[in-house]
PDB file of C-alpha atoms in Angstrom:
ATOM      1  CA  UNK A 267       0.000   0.000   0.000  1.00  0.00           C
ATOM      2  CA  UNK A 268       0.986   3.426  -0.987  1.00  0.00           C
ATOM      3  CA  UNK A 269      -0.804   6.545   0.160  1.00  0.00           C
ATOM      4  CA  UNK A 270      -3.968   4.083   0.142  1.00  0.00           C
ATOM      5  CA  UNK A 271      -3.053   2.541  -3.409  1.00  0.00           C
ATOM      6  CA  UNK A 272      -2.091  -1.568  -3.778  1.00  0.00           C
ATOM      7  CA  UNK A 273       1.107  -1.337  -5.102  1.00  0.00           C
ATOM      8  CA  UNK A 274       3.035  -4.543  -6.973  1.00  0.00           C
ATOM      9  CA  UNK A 275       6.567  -4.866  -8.619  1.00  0.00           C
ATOM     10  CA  UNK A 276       6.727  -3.535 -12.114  1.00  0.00           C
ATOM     11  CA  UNK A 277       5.896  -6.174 -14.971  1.00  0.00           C
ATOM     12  CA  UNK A 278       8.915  -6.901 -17.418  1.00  0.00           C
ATOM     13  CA  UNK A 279       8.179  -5.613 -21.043  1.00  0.00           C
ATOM     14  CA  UNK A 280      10.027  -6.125 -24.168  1.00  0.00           C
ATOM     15  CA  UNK A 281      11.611  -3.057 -23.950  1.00  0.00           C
ATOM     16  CA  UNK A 282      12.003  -2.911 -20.400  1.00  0.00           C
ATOM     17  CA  UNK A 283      13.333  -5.710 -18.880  1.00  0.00           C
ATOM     18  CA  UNK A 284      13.999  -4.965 -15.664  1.00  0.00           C
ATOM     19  CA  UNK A 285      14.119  -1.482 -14.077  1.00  0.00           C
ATOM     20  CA  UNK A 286      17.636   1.107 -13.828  1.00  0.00           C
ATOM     21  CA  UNK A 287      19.006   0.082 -10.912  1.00  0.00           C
ATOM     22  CA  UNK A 288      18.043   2.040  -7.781  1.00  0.00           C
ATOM     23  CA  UNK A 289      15.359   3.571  -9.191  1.00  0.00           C
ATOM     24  CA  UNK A 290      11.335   2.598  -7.977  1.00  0.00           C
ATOM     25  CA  UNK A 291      10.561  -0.493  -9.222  1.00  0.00           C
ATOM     26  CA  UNK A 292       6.565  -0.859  -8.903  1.00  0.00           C
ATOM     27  CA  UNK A 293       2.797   0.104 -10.251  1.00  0.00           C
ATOM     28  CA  UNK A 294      -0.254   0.280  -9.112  1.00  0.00           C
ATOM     29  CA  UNK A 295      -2.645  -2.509  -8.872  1.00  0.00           C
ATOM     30  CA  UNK A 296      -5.210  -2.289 -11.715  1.00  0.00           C
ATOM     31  CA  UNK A 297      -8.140  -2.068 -10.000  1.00  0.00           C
ATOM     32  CA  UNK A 298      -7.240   0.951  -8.359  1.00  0.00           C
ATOM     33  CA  UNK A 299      -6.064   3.148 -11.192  1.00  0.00           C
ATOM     34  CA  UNK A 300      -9.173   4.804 -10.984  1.00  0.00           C
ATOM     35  CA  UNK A 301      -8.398   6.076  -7.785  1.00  0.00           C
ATOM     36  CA  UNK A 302      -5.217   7.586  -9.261  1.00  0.00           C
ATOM     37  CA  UNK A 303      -7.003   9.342 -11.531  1.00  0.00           C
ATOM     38  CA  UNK A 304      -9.350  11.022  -9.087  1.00  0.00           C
ATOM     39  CA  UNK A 305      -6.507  12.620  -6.977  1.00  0.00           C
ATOM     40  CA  UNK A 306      -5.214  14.289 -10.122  1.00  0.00           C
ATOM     41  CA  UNK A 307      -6.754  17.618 -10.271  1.00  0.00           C
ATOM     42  CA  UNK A 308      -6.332  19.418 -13.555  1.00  0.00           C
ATOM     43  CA  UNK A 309      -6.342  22.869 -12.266  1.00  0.00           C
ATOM     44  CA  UNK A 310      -3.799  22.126  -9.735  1.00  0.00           C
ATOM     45  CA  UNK A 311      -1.331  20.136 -12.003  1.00  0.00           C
ATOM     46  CA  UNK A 312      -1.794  22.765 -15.088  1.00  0.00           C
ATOM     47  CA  UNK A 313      -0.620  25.544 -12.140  1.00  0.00           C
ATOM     48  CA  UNK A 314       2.205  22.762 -11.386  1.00  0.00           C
ATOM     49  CA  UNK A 315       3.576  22.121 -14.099  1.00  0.00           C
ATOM     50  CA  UNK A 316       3.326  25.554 -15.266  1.00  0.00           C
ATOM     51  CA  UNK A 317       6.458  26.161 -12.629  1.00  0.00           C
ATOM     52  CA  UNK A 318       8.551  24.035 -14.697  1.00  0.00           C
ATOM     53  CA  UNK A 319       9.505  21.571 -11.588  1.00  0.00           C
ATOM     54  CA  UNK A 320      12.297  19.791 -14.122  1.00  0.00           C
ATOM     55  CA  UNK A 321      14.615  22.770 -14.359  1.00  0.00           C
ATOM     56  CA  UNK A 322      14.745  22.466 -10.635  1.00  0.00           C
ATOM     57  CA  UNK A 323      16.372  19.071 -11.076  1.00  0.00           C
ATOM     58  CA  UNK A 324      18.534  20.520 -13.828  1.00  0.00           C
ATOM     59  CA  UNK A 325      19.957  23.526 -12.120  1.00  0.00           C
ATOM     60  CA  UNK A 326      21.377  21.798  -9.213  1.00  0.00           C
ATOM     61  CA  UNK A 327      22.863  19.111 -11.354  1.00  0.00           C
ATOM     62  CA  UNK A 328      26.801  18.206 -10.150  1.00  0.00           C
ATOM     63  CA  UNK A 329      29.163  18.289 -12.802  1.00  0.00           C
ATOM     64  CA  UNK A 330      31.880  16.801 -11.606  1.00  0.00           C
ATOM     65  CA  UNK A 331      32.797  13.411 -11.752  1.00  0.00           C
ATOM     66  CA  UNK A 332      33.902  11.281  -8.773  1.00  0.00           C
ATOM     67  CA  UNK A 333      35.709   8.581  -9.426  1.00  0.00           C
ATOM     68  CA  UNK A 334      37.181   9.194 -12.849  1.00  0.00           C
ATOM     69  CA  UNK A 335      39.725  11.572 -14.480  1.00  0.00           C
ATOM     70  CA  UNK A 336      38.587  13.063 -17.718  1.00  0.00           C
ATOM     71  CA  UNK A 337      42.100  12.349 -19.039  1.00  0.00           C
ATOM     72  CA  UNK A 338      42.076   8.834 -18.328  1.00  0.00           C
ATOM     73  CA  UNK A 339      38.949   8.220 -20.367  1.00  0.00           C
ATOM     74  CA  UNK A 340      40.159   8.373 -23.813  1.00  0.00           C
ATOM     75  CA  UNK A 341      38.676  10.750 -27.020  1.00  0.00           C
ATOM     76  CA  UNK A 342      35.722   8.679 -27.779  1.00  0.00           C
ATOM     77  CA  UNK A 343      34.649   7.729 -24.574  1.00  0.00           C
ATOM     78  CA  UNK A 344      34.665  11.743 -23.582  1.00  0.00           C
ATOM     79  CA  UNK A 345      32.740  12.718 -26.898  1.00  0.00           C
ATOM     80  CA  UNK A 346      29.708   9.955 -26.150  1.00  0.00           C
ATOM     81  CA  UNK A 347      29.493  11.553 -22.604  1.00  0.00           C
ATOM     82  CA  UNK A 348      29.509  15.483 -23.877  1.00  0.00           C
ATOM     83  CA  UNK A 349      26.456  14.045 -26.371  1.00  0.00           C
ATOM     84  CA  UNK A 350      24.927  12.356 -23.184  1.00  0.00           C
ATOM     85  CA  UNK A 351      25.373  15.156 -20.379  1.00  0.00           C
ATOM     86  CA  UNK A 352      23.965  17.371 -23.594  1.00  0.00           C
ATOM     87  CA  UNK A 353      21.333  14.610 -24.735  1.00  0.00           C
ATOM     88  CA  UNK A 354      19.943  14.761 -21.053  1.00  0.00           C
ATOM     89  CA  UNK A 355      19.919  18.805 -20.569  1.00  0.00           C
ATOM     90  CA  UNK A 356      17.808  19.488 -23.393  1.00  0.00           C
ATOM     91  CA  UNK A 357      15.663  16.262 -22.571  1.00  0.00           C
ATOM     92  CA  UNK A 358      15.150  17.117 -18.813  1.00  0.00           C
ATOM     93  CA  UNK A 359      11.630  17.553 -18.687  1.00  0.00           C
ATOM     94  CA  UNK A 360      11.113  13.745 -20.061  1.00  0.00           C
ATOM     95  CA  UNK A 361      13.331  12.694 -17.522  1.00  0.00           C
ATOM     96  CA  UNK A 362      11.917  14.435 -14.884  1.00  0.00           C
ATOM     97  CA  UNK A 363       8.160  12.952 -16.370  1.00  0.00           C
ATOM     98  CA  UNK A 364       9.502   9.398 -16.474  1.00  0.00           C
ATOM     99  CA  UNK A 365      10.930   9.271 -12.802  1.00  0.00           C
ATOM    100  CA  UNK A 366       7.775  11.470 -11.305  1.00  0.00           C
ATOM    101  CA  UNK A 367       4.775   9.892 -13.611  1.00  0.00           C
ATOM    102  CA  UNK A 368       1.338  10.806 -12.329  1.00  0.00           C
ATOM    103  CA  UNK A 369      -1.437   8.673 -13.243  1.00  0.00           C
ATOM    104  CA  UNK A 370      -3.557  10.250 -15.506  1.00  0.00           C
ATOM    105  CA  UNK A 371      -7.075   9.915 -17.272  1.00  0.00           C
ATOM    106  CA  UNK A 372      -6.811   9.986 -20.364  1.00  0.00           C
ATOM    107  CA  UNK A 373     -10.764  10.319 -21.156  1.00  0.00           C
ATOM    108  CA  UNK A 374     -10.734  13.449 -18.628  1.00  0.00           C
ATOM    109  CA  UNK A 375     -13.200  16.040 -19.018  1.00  0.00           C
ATOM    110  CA  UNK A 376      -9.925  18.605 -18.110  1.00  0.00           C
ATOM    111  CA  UNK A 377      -8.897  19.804 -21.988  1.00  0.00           C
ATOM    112  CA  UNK A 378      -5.550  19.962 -19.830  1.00  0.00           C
ATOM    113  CA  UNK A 379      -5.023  16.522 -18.515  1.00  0.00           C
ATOM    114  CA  UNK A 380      -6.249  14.795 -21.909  1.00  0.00           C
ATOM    115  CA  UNK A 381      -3.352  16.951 -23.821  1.00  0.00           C
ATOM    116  CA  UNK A 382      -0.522  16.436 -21.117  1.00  0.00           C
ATOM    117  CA  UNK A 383      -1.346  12.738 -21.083  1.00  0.00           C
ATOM    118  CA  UNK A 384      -1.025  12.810 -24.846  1.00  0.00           C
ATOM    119  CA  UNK A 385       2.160  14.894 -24.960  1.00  0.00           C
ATOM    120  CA  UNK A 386       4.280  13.754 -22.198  1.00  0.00           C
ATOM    121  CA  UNK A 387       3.903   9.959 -23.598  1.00  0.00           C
ATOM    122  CA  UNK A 388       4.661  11.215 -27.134  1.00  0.00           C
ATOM    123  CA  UNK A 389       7.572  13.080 -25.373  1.00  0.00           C
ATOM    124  CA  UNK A 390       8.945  10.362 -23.415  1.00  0.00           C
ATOM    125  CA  UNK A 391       8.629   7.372 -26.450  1.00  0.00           C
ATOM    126  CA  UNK A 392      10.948   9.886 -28.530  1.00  0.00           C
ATOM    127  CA  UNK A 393      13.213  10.133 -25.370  1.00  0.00           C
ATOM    128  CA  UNK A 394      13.267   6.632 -24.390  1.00  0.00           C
ATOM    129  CA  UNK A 395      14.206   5.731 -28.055  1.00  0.00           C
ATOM    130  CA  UNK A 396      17.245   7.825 -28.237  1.00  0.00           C
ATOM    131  CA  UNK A 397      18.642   6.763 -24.585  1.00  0.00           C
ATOM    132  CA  UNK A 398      18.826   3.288 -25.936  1.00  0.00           C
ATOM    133  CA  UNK A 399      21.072   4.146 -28.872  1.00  0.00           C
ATOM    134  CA  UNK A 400      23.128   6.543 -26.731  1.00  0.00           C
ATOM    135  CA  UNK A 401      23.832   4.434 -23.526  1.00  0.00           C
ATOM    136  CA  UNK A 402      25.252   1.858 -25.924  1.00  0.00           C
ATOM    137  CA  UNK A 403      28.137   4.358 -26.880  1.00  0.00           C
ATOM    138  CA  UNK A 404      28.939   4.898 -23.156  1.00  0.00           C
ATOM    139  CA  UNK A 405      31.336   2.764 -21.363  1.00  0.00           C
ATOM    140  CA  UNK A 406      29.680   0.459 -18.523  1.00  0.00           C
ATOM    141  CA  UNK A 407      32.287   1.393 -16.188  1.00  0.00           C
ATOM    142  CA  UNK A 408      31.476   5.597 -16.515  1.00  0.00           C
ATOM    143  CA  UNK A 409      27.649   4.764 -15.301  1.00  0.00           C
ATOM    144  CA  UNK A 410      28.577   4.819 -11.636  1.00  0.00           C
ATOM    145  CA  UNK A 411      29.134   8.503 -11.673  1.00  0.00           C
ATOM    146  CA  UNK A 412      26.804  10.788  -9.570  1.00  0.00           C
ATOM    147  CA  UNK A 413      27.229  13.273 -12.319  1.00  0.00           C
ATOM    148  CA  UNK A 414      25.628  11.030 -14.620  1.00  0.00           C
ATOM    149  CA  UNK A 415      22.272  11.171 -15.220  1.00  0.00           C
ATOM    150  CA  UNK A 416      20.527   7.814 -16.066  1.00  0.00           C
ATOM    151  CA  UNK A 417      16.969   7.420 -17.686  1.00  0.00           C
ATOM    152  CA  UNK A 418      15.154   4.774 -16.075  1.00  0.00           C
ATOM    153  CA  UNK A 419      14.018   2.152 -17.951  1.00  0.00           C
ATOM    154  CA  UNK A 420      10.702   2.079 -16.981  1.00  0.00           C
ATOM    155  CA  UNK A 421       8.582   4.610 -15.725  1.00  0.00           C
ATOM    156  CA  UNK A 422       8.323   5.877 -12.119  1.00  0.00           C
ATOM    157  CA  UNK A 423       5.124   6.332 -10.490  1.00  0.00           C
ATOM    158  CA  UNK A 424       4.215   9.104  -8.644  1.00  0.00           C
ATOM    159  CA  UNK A 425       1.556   8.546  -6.097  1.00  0.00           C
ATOM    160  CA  UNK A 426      -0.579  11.885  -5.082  1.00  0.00           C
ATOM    161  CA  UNK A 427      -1.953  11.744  -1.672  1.00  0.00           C
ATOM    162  CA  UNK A 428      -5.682  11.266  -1.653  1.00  0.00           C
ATOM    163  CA  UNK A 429      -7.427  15.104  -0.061  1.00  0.00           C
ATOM    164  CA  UNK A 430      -8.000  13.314   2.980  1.00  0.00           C
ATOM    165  CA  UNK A 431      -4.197  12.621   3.703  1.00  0.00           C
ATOM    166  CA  UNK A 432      -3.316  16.441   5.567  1.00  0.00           C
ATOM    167  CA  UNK A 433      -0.418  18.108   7.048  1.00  0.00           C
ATOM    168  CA  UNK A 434      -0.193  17.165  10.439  1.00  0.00           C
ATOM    169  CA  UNK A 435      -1.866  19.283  13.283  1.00  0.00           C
ATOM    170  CA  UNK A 436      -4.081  21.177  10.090  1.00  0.00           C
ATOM    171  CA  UNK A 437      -6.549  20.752   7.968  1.00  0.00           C
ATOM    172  CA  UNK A 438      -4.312  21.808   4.918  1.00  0.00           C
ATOM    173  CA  UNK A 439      -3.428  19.448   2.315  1.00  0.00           C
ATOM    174  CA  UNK A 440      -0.077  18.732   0.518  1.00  0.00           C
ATOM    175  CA  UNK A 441       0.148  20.875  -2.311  1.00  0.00           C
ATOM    176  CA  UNK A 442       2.228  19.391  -5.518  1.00  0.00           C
ATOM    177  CA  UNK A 443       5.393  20.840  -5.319  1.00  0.00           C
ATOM    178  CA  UNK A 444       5.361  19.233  -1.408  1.00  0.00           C
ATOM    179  CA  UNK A 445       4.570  16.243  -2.506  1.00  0.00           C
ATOM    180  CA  UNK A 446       7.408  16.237  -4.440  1.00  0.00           C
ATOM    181  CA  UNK A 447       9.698  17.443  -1.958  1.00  0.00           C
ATOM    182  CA  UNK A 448       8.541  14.819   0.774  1.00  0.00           C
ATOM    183  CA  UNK A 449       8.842  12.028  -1.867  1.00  0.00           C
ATOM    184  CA  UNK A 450      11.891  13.658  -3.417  1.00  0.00           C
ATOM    185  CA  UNK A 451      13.589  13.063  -0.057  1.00  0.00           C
ATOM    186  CA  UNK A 452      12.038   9.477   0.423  1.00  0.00           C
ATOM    187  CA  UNK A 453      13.145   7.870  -2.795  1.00  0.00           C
ATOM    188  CA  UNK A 454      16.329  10.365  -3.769  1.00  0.00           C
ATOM    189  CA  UNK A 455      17.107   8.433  -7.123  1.00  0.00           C
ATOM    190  CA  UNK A 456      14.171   9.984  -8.096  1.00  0.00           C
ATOM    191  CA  UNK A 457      16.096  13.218  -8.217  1.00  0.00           C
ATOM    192  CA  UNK A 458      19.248  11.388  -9.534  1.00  0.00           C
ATOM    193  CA  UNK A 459      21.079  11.025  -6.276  1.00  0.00           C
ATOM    194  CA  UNK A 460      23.928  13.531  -7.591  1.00  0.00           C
ATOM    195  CA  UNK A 461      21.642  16.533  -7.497  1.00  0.00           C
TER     196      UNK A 461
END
């Protein structure tokens, strides 16, 4: 159970065959989707994501690496990871969609919701294609950097709290961006551990 939702491990796919290591690794049960897509209020997410959240995640990014000298890597290896690190910064918002992925309907009667659901899967299939080529040109070895952002390979769910889950001593509920701070700090891969 999650914030009142059944909760299982993440089915293998044909694309996805198991899930980036430490990222979340699970989806909701089916017959509670529904109640996903009740706690997603279009106003609220439109005024959301209208904040841009993902360049959050991008301006804190570490640039450094930790445990290798640039030097030491060799011409090609140090061109594939300039295309990454640039792949990934003008891709950020997919990534930050595909590690915080809110359930939602896609027969809505929010205009809103029924074009973000459209877009951001549209968005993240182009993504998700590239990353495959491009993590093939990358060394194994390099992927253990903090610096390093990884896509996952399958999608993270992010689980709103239902309106009856309220800060504590209030009546007030979470708003969106502290939901994402609380879960932010819970699951920190989320955020790519290296920002």
């Amino acid at each position: 159970m999650y914030f009142g939702v059944r909760m299982k491990p993440g089915d293998p796919t044909a694309h996805a065959p198991f899930q980036t290591q430490g990222f979340p690794d699970f989806v909701s049960n089916r017959h509670d989707l529904d109640i996903l897509k009740e706690r997603c209020d279009g106003e609220e997410l439109k005024a959301f994501l209208a904040t841009r959240p993902w360049t959050k995640l991008s301006d804190t990014r570490r640039t450094e690496f930790f445990f290798h000298r640039r030097a030491d890597l060799g011409h090609e290896v140090v061109r594939a990871l300039e295309d990454w690190v640039d792949f990934i910064e003008e891709n950020v918002e997919a990534l930050w969609h595909a590690t915080l992925w809110v359930v939602l309907d896609r027969d809505s009667t929010s205009k809103f919701i029924r074009k973000t659901s459209v877009r951001r899967l549209k968005l993240h299939e182009s993504v998700r294609k590239n990353v495959i080529v491009r993590e093939k040109q990358l060394k194994k070895i390099v992927w253990n950097e903090p610096g390093l952002w990884k896509f996952p390979k399958r999608i993270c769910y992010w689980v709103l709290m239902s309106r009856s889950h309220t800060k504590p001593g209030t009546n007030a509920n979470y708003s969106l961006n502290e939901q994402v701070e609380l879960l932010d700090a819970r699951e920190s891969a989320r955020l790519q551990w290296g920002a």
